[in-house]
Backbone as a ProteinNet text record, in pm:
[ID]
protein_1_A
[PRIMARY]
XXXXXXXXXXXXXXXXXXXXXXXXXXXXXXXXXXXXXXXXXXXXXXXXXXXXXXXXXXXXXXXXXXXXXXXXXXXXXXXXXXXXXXXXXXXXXXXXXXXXXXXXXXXXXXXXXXXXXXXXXXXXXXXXXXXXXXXXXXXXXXXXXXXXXXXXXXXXXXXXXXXXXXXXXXXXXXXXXXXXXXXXXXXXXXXXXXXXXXXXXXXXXXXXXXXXXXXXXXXX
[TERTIARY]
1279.8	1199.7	1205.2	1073.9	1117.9	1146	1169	1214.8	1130.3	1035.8	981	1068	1076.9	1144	1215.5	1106.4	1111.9	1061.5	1139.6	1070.6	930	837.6	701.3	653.7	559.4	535.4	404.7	367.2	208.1	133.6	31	-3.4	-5.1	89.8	50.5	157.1	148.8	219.8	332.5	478.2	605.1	637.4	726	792.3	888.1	800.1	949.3	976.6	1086.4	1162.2	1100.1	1078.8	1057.1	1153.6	1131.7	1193	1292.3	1387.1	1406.6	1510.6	1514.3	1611.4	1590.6	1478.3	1415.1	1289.3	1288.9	1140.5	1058.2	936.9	786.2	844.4	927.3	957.6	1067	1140.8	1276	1215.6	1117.5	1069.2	1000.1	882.8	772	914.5	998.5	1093.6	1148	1208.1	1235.3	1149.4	1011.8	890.8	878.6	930.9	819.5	1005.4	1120.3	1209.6	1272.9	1266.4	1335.6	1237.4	1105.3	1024.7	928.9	907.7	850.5	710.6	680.8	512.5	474.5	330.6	284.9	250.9	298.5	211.6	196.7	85.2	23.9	32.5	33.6	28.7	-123	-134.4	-222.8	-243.1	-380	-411.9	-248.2	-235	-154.1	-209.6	-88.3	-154.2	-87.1	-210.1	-182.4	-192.4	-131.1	-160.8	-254.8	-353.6	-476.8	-507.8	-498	-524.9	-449.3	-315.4	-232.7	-268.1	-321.2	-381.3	-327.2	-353.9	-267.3	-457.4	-480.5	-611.5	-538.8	-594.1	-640.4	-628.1	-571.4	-597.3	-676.4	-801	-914	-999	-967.7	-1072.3	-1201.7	-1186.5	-1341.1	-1255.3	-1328.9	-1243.5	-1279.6	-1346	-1402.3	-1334.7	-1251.2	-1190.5	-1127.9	-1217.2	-1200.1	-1048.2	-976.6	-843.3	-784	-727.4	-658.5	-467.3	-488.7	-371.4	-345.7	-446.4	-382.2	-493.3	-592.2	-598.7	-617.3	-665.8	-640.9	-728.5	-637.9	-671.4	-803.3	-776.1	-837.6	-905.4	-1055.3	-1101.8	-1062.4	-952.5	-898.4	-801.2	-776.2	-631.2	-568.4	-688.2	-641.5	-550.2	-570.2	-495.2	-376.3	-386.4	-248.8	-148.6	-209.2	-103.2	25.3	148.5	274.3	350.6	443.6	505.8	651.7	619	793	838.3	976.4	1037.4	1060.4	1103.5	1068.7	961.1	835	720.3	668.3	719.6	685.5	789.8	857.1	962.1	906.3	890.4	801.2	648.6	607.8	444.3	475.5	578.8	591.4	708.2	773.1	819.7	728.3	599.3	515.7	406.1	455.7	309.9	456	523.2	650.6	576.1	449.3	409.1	282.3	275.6	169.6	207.3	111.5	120.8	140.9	188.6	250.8	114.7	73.5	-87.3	-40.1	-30.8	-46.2	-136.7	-162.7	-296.8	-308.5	-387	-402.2	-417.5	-451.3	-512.2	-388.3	-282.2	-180.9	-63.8	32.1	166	135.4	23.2	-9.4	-144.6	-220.9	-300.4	-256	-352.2	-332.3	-475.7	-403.8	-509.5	-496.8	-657.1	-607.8	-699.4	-623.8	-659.7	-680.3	-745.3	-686.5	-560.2	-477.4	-340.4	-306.4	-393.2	-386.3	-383.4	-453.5	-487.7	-360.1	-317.6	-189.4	-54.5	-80.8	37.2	60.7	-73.9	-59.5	-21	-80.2	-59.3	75.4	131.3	318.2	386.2	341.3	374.2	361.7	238	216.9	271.9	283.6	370.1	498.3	603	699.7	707.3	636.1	686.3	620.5	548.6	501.7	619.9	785.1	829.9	817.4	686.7	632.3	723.3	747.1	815.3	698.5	712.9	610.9	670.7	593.6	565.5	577.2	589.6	562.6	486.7	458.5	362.7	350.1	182.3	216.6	167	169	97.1	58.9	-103.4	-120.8	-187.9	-150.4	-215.3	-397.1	-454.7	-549.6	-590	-466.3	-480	-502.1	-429.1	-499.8	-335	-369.8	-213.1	-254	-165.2	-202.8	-133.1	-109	-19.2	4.3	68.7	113	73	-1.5	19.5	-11.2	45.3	5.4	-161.2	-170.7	-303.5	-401.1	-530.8	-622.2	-703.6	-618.1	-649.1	-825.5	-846.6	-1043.6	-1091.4	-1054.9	-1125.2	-1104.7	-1041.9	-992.5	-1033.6	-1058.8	-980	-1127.8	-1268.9	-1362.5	-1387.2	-1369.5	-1409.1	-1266.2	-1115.2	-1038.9	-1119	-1138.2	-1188.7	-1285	-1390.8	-1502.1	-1477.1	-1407.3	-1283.6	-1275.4	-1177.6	-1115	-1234.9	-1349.9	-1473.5	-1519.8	-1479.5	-1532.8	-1637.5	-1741.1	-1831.9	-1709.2	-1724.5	-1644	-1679.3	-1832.1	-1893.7	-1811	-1826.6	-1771.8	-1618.6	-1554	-1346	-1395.7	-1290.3	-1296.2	-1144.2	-1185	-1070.3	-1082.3	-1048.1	-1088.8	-937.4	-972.7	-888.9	-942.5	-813.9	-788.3	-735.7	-831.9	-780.7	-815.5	-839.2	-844.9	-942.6	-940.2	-983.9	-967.3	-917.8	-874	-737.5	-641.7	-498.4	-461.3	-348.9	-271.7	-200.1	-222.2	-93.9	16.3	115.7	261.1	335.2	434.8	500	587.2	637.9	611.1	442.7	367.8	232.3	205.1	150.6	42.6	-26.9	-162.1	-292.7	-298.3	-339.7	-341.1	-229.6	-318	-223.3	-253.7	-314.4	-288.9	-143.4	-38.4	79.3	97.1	215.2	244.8	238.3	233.8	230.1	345.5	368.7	506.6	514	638.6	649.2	643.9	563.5	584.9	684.8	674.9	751	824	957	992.3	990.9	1003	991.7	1171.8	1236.6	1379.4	1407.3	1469.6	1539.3	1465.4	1461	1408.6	1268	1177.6	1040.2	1019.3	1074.2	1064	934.8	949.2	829.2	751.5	666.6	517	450.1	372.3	301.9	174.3	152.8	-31.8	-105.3	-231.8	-314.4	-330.6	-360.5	-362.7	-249.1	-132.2	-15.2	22.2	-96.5	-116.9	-252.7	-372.4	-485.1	-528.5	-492.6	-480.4	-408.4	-402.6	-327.1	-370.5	-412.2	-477.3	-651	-667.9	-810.5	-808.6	-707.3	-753.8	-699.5	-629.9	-593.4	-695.6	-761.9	-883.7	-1043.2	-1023.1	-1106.9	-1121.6	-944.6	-890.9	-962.1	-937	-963.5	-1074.9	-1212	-1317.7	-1367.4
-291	-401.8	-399.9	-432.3	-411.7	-566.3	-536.5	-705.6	-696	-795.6	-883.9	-888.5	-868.6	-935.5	-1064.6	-1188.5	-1311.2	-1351.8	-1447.3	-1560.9	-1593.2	-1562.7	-1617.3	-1748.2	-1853.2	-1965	-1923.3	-1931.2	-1939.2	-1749.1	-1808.2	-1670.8	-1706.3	-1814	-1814.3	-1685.4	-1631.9	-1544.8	-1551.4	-1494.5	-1501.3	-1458.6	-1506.4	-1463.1	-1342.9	-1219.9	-1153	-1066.5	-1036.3	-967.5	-854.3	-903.4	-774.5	-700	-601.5	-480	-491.6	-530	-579.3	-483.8	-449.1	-355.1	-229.5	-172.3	-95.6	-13.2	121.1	129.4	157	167.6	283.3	408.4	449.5	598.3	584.2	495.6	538.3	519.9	435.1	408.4	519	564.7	729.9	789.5	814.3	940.8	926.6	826	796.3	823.3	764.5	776.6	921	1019.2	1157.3	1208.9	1143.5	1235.5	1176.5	1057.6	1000.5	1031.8	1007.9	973	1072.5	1174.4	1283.9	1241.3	1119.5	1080.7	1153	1189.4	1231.5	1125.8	1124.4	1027.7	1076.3	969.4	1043.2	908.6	926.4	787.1	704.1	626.7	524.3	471.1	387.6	335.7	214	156.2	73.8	-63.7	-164.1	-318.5	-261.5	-322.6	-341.3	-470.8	-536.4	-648.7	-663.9	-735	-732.6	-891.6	-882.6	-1091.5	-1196.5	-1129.4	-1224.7	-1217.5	-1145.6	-1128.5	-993.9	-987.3	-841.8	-784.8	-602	-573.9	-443.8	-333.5	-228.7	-134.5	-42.4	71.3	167.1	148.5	196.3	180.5	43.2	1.7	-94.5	-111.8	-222.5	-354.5	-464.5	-579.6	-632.4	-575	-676.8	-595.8	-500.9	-374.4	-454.1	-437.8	-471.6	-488.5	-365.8	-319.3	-300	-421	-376	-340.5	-204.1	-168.4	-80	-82.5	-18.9	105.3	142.8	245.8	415	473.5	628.9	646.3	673.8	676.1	818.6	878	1042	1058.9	1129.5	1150.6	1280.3	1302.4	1474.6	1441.3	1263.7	1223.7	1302.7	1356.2	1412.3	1541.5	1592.6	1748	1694	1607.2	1552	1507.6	1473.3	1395.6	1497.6	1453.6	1516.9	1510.2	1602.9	1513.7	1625.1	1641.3	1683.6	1606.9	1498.7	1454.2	1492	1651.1	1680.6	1638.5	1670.8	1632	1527.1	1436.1	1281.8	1229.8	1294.9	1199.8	1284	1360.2	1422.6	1365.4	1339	1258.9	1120.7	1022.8	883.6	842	988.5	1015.1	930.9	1019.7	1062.2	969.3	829.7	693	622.9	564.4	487	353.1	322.5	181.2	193.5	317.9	377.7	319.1	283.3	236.2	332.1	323.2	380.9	373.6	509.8	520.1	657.1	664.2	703.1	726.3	837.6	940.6	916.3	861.4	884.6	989.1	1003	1117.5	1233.6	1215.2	1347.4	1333.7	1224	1248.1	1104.3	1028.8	888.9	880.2	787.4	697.1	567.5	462.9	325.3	261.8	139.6	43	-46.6	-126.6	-233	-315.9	-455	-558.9	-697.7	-837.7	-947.7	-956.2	-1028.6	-1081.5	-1174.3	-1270.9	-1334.1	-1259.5	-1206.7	-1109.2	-1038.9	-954.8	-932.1	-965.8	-1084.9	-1178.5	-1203.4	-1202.8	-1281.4	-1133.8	-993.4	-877.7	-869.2	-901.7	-867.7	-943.8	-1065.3	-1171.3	-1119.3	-1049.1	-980.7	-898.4	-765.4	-665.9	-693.9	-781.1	-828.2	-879	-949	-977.7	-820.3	-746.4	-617.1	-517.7	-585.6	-489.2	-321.7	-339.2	-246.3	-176.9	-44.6	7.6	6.7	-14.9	-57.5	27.5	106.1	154.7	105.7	190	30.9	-6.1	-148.3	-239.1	-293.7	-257.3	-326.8	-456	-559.1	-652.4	-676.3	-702.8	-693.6	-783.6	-823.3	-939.4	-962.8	-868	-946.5	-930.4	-978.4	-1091.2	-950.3	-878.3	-723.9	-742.8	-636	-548.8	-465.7	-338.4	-196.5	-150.5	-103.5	-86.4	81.7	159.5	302.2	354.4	443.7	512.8	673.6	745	895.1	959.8	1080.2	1084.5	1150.9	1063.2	1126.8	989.5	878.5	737.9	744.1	794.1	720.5	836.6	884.5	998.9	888.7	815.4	785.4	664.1	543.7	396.1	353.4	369.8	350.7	337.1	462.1	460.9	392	392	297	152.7	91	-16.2	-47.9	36.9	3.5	-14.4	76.5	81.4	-41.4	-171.1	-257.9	-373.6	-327.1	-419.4	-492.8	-412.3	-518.8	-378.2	-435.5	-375.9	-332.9	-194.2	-186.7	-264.8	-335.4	-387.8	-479.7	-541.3	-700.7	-741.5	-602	-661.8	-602.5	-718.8	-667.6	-592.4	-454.1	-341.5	-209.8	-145	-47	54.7	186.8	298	400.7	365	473	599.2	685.8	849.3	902.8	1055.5	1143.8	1115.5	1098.2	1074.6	929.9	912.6	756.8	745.9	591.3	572.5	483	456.8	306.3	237	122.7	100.6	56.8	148.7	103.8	15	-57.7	-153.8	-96.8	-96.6	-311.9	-255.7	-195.3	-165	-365.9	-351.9	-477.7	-470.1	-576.3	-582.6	-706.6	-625.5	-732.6	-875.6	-986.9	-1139.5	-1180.1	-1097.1	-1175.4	-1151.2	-1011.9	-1004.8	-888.1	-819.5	-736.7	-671.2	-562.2	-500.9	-541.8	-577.5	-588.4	-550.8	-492.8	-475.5	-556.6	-575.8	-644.8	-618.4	-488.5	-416.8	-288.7	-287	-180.6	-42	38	131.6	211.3	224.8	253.7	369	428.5	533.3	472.2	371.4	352.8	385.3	336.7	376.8	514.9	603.1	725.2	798.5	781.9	859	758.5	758.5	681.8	723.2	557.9	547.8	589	650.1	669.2	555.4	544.5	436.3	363.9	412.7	413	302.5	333.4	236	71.1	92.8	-36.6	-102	-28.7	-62	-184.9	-190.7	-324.7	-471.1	-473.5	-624.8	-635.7	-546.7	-516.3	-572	-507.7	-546.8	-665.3	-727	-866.1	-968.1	-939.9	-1029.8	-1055	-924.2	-954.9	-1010.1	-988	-1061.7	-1292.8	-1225.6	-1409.2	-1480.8	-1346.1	-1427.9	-1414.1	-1368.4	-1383.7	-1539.9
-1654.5	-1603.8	-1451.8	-1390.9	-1264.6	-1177.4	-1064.2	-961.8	-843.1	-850.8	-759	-651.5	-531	-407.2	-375.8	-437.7	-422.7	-569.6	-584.7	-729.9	-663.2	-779.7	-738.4	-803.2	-770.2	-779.6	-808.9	-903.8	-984.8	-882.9	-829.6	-768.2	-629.5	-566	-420.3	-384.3	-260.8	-138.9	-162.8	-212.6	-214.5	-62.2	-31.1	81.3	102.8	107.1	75.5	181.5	191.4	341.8	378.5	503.1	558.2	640.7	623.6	669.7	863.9	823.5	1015	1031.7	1200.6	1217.5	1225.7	1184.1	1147.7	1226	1318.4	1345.5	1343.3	1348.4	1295.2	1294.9	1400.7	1348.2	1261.9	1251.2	1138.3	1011.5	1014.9	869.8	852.6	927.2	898	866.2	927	889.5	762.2	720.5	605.7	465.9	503.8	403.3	368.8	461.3	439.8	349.6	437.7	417.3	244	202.5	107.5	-28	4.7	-81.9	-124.1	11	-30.1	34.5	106.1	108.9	243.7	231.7	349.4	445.4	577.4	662.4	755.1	848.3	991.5	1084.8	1171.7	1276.9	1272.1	1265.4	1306.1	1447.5	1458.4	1596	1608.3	1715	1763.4	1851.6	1853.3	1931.2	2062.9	2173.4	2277.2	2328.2	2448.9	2500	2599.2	2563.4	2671.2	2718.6	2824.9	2855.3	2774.6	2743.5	2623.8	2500	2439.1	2304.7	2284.9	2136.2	2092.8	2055.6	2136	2087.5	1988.6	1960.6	1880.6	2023.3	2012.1	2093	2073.7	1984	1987.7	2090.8	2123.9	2243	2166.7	2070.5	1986.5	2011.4	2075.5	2103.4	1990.1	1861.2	1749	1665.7	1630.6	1551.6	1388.9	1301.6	1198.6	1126.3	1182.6	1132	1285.5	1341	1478.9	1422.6	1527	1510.8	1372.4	1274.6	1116.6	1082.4	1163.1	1110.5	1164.9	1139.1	1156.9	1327.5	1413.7	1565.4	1605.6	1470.1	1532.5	1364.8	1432.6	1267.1	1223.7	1291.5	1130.2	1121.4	1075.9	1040.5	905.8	837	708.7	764.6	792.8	850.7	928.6	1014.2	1062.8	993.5	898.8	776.9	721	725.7	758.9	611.7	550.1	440.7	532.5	632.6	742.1	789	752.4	840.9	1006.2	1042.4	1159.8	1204.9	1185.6	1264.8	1247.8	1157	1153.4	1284.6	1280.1	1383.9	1503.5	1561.6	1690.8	1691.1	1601.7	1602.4	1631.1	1587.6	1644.2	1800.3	1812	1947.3	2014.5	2027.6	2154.9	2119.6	2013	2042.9	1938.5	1957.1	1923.3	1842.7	1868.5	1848.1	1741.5	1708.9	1636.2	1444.8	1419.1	1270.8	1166.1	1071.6	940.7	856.1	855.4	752.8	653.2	498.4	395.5	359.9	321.4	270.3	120.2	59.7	-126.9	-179.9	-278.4	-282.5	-330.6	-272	-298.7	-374.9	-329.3	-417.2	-505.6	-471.3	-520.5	-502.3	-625.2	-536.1	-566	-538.5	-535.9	-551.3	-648.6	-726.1	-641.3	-612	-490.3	-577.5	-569.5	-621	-560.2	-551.6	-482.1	-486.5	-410.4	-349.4	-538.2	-563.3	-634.2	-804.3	-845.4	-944.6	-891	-845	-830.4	-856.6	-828.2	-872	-1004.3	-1073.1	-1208.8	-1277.1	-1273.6	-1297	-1317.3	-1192.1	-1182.3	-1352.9	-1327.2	-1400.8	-1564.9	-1563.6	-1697	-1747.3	-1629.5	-1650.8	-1688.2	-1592.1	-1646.5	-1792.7	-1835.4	-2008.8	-2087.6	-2043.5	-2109.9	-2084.6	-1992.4	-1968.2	-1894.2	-1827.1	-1783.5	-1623	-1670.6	-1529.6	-1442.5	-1314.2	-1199.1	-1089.9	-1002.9	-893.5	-766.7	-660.3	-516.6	-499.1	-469.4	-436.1	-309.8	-245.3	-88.5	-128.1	-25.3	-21.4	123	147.6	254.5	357.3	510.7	554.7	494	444.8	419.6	247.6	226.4	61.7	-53.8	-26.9	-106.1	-151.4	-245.4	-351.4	-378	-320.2	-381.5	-469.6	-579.1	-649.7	-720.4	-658.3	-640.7	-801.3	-819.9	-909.6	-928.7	-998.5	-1005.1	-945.8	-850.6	-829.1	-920.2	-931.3	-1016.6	-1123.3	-1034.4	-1098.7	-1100.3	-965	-933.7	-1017.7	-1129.4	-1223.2	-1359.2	-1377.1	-1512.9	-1516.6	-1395.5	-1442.8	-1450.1	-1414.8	-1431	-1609.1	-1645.3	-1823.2	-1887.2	-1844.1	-1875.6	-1865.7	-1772.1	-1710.7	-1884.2	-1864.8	-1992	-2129	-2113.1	-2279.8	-2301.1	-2189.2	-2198.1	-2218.6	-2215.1	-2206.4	-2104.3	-1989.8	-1856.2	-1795.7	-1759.1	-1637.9	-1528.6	-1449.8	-1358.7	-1230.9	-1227.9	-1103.2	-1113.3	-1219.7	-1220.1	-1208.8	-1136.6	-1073.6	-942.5	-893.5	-741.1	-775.4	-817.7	-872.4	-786.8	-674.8	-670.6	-642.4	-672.8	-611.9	-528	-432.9	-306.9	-355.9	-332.4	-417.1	-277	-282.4	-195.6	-101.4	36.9	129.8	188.3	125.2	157.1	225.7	260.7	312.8	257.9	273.2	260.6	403.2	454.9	537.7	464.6	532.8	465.7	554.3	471	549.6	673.5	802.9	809.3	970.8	897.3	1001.3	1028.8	1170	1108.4	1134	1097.2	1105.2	1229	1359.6	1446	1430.8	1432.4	1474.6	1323.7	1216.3	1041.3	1001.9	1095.9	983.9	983.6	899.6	866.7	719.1	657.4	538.3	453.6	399.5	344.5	182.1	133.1	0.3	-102.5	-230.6	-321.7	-440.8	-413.7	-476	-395.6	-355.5	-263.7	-380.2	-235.9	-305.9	-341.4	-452.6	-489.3	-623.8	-588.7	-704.7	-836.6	-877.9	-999.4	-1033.3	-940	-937.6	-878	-817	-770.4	-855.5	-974.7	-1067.8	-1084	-1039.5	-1064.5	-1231.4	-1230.1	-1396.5	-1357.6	-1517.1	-1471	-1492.1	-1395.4	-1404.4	-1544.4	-1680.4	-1756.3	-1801.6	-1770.5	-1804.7	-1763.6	-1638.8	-1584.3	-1605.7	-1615	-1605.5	-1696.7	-1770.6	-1907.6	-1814.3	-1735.1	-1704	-1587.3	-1494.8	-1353.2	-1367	-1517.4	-1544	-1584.1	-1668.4	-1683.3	-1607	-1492.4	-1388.9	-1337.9	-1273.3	-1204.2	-1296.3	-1389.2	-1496	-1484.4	-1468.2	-1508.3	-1311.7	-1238.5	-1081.7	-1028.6	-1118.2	-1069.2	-1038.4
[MASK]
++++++++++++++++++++++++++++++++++++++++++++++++++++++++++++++++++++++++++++++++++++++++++++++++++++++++++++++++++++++++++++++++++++++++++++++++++++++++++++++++++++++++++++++++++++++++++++++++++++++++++++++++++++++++++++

């Protein structure tokens, strides 16, 4: 069975710890060296007129601070502790971005539908994967890659239109921000589920897709 961070209260936001002590590069180093994940640096916050901007330079930047600074982030993407820790050397403030597509992808769901998911899984006893949760009201939830081939006709099986969940997966060509990135002045990424020796082997979509689909069913 797996553990939630924090006791949750219906489907609002649990509070759960974030990561302190800790820095973009010790964590990238860790990610590529513990876990095996590939990552690449992301754009970063700067301070401009007292405000935190995007070092992209868009003062309107949809994703300030969280996403991929250079478009051949795919080829940059690292699963070497050495060169993860020489790539956040030389931009220290640079965000933690995960590639799908390779050792994972990820099901992203509302914040809320998420919650109730967890809630389900738990009495289904279901082993669970890491889970981000993210400043803007999303849950990604880690699973084996090859999900965006399968969970569409899973999805139909279960009798829902795939239009009708706000359900989608990040497979190949896609990222994740990993914790503790943030998204501008909404927050930081934080775990819903950390990632630990127990979950190390990821479930296939398949194993989750039944409670993911009807969370988001129950939160339309």
């Amino acid at each position: 069975m797996f553990i939630v961070e924090e006791t949750l209260a219906g489907t609002e936001a649990a509070q759960i710890p974030k990561q302190r002590g800790e820095s973009l590069l010790e964590t990238a180093v860790r990610y590529a060296e513990e876990r095996h994940w590939d990552v690449f640096p992301g754009t970063w916050l700067e301070a401009v007129d007292g405000s935190q901007r995007c070092s992209c330079g868009d003062a309107a930047c949809p994703a300030p601070g969280s996403h991929p600074a250079r478009p051949d982030w795919a080829t940059q993407a690292t699963g070497s502790a050495t060169v993860a820790r020489r790539m956040w050397q030389k931009q220290p403030a640079a965000s933690i971005l995960l590639p799908t597509g390779r050792t994972f992808d990820a099901i992203s769901v509302p914040e809320t539908a998420g919650f109730l998911a967890l809630a389900r899984m738990e009495r289904m006893e279901l082993t669970l994967g890491p889970v981000t949760l993210t400043p803007d009201r999303r849950m990604e939830f880690f699973v084996l890659p090859g999900a965006g081939v399968k969970v569409p006709d899973l999805v139909r099986k279960l009798g829902w239109a795939v239009s009708s969940l706000d359900l989608t997966v990040l497979g190949e060509g896609a990222y994740v921000a990993a914790p503790p990135t943030r998204f501008g002045s909404r927050g930081a990424v934080q775990w819903a589920c950390r990632p630990t020796p127990a979950n190390r082997w990821l479930q296939d979509a398949e194993e989750l897709i039944s409670p993911l689909a009807y969370a988001c069913g129950r939160d339309r």
